[in-house]
């Protein structure tokens, strides 16, 4: 325990603290504004907490806006996207990790290629494709687009998790009498739960906060998702900051719940003891 | 139990050939050890028998049935992996019973088989543990247990002991042999360790560079190695190999330094042909009367069990192994005899001469 060591530890902790404050302060501000009554919003100057706090923005958003509908749409779109992508990415990632097949290289190149275009470039052609199919202005169309854009990255993510699981395990299962698919289901998937949780979480949050496609493919409140809905608090003449922030705070809830649900799988180390000693 | 017939098996990885045509018959209940240096294709051959690798050409039969196109699950074999490959999310009992559960065996049957396998392997008290809470030796036993709860047509072992420390390896080696004696199961055991091969095998298959070099009982390979590879691979310390020529006139070997070793009998070989003379260190006679040459002692390595002497003789570093402890000192000169009935002669291509 030298002086240098202590100083280093203190500096390290301080740096982490500064980072956490930097990262969480906007969230705090969101919360603060959401409970500030309108008459205090501009009159009190910059304060860490308003002299009078209330939930009126929340009540207004829940009772007099389309927010509950946006919220429901977003949950449907994000959850569906997350589940579909994770299933597809698990299967594709497993194939990339375990099999050699004709055209594998080109499939990987193609998947990487899709990740290289700025999405803005693709909005117009995608709109043109979906429109005659009746998939604009529908949650299904949005899910389809989100799935398409999230599968490549999620596949690479899942592949890296499968790569970390020894091939011996499913070979042992196959010799024990399992088909390859059963070995995948009963031996490999349970060991990939952390990876699946990470992929679910990643895709869910990506879909939850997506704005560009949601804005371009959907018109009208019926199929709007939450990020688009937030924009409705911006009117021509003013911005309803209090209501917007209240909606924002509520939008955090599902994401938080979701991560709370999967966090125990995010802890790695389940494969310990599989091989060697 | 079943026999295994392997006919002209070949394997290419892409364009690279790894096995160049292997023929082998393993009799019902036999314990066969595939031995050879790392990378010679032992695991590949074993995995082809298990159904984990495609067969490029040739045929494999298990119990008289062609299995080339059967899935591993339909071949009814059990395998113990070098890495053990235990299912980390299952208990010891779960690991051992997985194959039985896949076959939808009745609960009591499963419990009975797991219990008796656990008793044989001394795993009774560990059945509810997860693999990560086991030592290396215990994991190894679980891997064995997973194989013996079934009564498969054959057991395949891929270097099952090489992750254990030397002491444990010796113990487990004995247990595997005892297990085979009681179960009498057809077994193919892959190892790069010639001691394991010698001690375990009914028959050894020595492999090198994708080819079978010799098939025979352990003592066959030890006493009559078919070629230089087998001669050098089997036995420790390794056989001495001396370069020189064959002299037909008096049936003698002439070393590079022109010293002469009488061979005791004529060999089927042209006069003056380049040959290699082999003699195991334990057969070199040091001191005593009737030595062929005198040689200075270069190095003395006591092993406790005996002593390895390095002698400068016959133009090379000749090793001699004796059980005696009080032997020559470094720098001393001693007489060396190579008994003719202990000599092995190989032609320029490395094949044994008779
Ligand atoms: N999947 C593979 N792709 C390409 N080459 C391989 C593969 N598996 C093994 N090999 C090659 O085949 C040869 C034999 O390998 P292996 O059977 O594992 O050897 P051993 O078990 O005798 O050490 C080695 O040269 C190895 O590099
Ligand atoms: Mg191997």
Short mmCIF file of C-alpha atoms in Angstrom, two decimals, chain A residues 52-207:
data_model
loop_
_atom_site.label_atom_id
_atom_site.label_comp_id
_atom_site.label_asym_id
_atom_site.label_seq_id
_atom_site.Cartn_x
_atom_site.Cartn_y
_atom_site.Cartn_z
CA UNK A 52 -42.49 22.57 -6.41
CA UNK A 53 -42.64 19.17 -8.09
CA UNK A 54 -45.67 17.35 -9.48
CA UNK A 55 -46.85 14.56 -11.70
CA UNK A 56 -49.22 16.61 -13.82
CA UNK A 57 -47.22 16.09 -17.01
CA UNK A 58 -47.39 12.35 -16.53
CA UNK A 59 -51.13 12.46 -15.96
CA UNK A 60 -51.65 14.62 -18.99
CA UNK A 61 -49.51 12.37 -21.21
CA UNK A 62 -51.31 9.24 -20.06
CA UNK A 63 -54.82 10.63 -20.28
CA UNK A 64 -54.87 13.21 -23.04
CA UNK A 65 -52.22 12.15 -25.56
CA UNK A 66 -51.65 9.27 -27.96
CA UNK A 67 -48.69 8.24 -25.90
CA UNK A 68 -50.18 4.95 -24.58
CA UNK A 69 -50.79 3.90 -28.18
CA UNK A 70 -47.25 4.83 -29.25
CA UNK A 71 -45.97 2.98 -26.28
CA UNK A 72 -47.92 -0.14 -27.16
CA UNK A 73 -46.77 0.04 -30.80
CA UNK A 74 -43.18 0.39 -29.73
CA UNK A 75 -43.40 -2.57 -27.40
CA UNK A 76 -44.89 -4.71 -30.16
CA UNK A 77 -42.33 -3.63 -32.75
CA UNK A 78 -39.29 -3.85 -30.49
CA UNK A 79 -40.18 -7.13 -28.84
CA UNK A 80 -41.10 -8.79 -32.14
CA UNK A 81 -37.94 -7.51 -33.77
CA UNK A 82 -35.80 -8.66 -30.88
CA UNK A 83 -37.29 -12.17 -30.84
CA UNK A 84 -37.28 -12.70 -34.60
CA UNK A 85 -33.75 -11.34 -34.99
CA UNK A 86 -32.42 -13.42 -32.12
CA UNK A 87 -33.90 -16.64 -33.51
CA UNK A 88 -32.57 -15.97 -37.00
CA UNK A 89 -29.20 -14.78 -35.71
CA UNK A 90 -28.80 -17.84 -33.47
CA UNK A 91 -29.36 -20.21 -36.36
CA UNK A 92 -27.24 -18.21 -38.80
CA UNK A 93 -24.51 -17.59 -36.24
CA UNK A 94 -24.36 -21.30 -35.44
CA UNK A 95 -24.03 -22.15 -39.11
CA UNK A 96 -21.24 -19.62 -39.58
CA UNK A 97 -19.47 -20.87 -36.49
CA UNK A 98 -19.69 -24.61 -37.14
CA UNK A 99 -20.11 -25.38 -40.83
CA UNK A 100 -18.05 -24.80 -43.92
CA UNK A 101 -20.27 -24.53 -46.95
CA UNK A 102 -20.16 -23.21 -50.47
CA UNK A 103 -20.49 -19.45 -50.69
CA UNK A 104 -19.89 -18.91 -46.96
CA UNK A 105 -17.27 -16.27 -47.66
CA UNK A 106 -19.57 -14.33 -49.98
CA UNK A 107 -22.47 -14.48 -47.57
CA UNK A 108 -20.27 -12.96 -44.88
CA UNK A 109 -19.05 -10.27 -47.27
CA UNK A 110 -22.62 -9.49 -48.28
CA UNK A 111 -23.72 -9.23 -44.67
CA UNK A 112 -20.86 -6.89 -43.88
CA UNK A 113 -21.72 -4.84 -46.95
CA UNK A 114 -25.24 -4.17 -45.69
CA UNK A 115 -23.72 -2.62 -42.59
CA UNK A 116 -21.72 -0.11 -44.56
CA UNK A 117 -24.44 2.04 -46.13
CA UNK A 118 -25.79 5.09 -44.35
CA UNK A 119 -29.44 4.22 -43.73
CA UNK A 120 -30.62 7.54 -45.10
CA UNK A 121 -29.60 6.36 -48.56
CA UNK A 122 -31.88 3.37 -48.28
CA UNK A 123 -35.05 4.99 -47.00
CA UNK A 124 -36.43 5.93 -50.40
CA UNK A 125 -35.87 2.57 -52.13
CA UNK A 126 -37.27 0.71 -49.15
CA UNK A 127 -40.33 2.92 -49.11
CA UNK A 128 -40.78 2.22 -52.82
CA UNK A 129 -40.54 -1.53 -52.21
CA UNK A 130 -42.84 -1.68 -49.22
CA UNK A 131 -45.49 0.69 -50.53
CA UNK A 132 -47.00 -1.60 -53.21
CA UNK A 133 -46.92 -4.46 -50.72
CA UNK A 134 -49.07 -2.46 -48.35
CA UNK A 135 -46.37 -2.58 -45.74
CA UNK A 136 -45.97 1.14 -45.19
CA UNK A 137 -47.93 2.54 -42.35
CA UNK A 138 -48.00 -0.87 -40.68
CA UNK A 139 -46.18 -2.29 -37.73
CA UNK A 140 -45.45 -5.45 -39.75
CA UNK A 141 -43.54 -3.45 -42.35
CA UNK A 142 -41.53 -1.74 -39.67
CA UNK A 143 -40.70 -5.06 -38.01
CA UNK A 144 -39.61 -6.47 -41.36
CA UNK A 145 -37.24 -3.57 -41.98
CA UNK A 146 -35.83 -3.67 -38.47
CA UNK A 147 -35.27 -7.40 -38.69
CA UNK A 148 -33.49 -7.05 -42.01
CA UNK A 149 -31.16 -4.39 -40.70
CA UNK A 150 -30.39 -6.02 -37.38
CA UNK A 151 -29.84 -9.62 -38.47
CA UNK A 152 -26.29 -9.20 -39.86
CA UNK A 153 -24.77 -7.64 -36.79
CA UNK A 154 -26.70 -9.91 -34.45
CA UNK A 155 -25.50 -12.90 -36.47
CA UNK A 156 -21.87 -11.92 -36.04
CA UNK A 157 -22.51 -11.35 -32.36
CA UNK A 158 -24.07 -14.79 -31.94
CA UNK A 159 -21.32 -16.37 -34.02
CA UNK A 160 -18.72 -15.07 -31.62
CA UNK A 161 -20.63 -16.61 -28.72
CA UNK A 162 -20.88 -19.97 -30.48
CA UNK A 163 -17.18 -19.80 -31.33
CA UNK A 164 -16.54 -19.66 -27.60
CA UNK A 165 -18.28 -22.99 -27.00
CA UNK A 166 -16.14 -26.05 -27.72
CA UNK A 167 -17.23 -28.09 -30.71
CA UNK A 168 -16.59 -31.23 -28.65
CA UNK A 169 -19.75 -30.59 -26.68
CA UNK A 170 -22.20 -31.08 -29.50
CA UNK A 171 -20.10 -33.86 -30.94
CA UNK A 172 -20.35 -35.65 -27.62
CA UNK A 173 -24.11 -35.09 -27.66
CA UNK A 174 -24.39 -36.43 -31.19
CA UNK A 175 -22.47 -39.55 -30.21
CA UNK A 176 -24.72 -39.84 -27.16
CA UNK A 177 -27.59 -40.14 -29.60
CA UNK A 178 -28.77 -36.62 -30.36
CA UNK A 179 -29.40 -35.20 -33.82
CA UNK A 180 -27.40 -32.10 -34.59
CA UNK A 181 -30.46 -29.94 -34.05
CA UNK A 182 -31.22 -31.53 -30.71
CA UNK A 183 -27.60 -31.10 -29.65
CA UNK A 184 -27.93 -27.45 -30.63
CA UNK A 185 -31.12 -27.05 -28.62
CA UNK A 186 -30.24 -29.03 -25.52
CA UNK A 187 -26.50 -28.52 -25.19
CA UNK A 188 -25.39 -25.44 -27.08
CA UNK A 189 -28.31 -23.04 -26.64
CA UNK A 190 -28.42 -23.28 -22.84
CA UNK A 191 -24.74 -22.40 -22.79
CA UNK A 192 -25.35 -19.46 -25.10
CA UNK A 193 -27.99 -17.85 -22.88
CA UNK A 194 -25.69 -14.94 -22.02
CA UNK A 195 -25.13 -14.36 -25.73
CA UNK A 196 -28.82 -14.63 -26.48
CA UNK A 197 -29.62 -12.20 -23.69
CA UNK A 198 -27.05 -9.73 -24.99
CA UNK A 199 -28.42 -10.02 -28.52
CA UNK A 200 -32.01 -9.63 -27.36
CA UNK A 201 -31.08 -6.56 -25.35
CA UNK A 202 -29.07 -5.03 -28.12
CA UNK A 203 -31.73 -5.48 -30.78
CA UNK A 204 -34.56 -4.45 -28.47
CA UNK A 205 -32.93 -1.13 -27.60
CA UNK A 206 -31.93 -0.52 -31.21
CA UNK A 207 -35.54 -0.98 -32.35
#
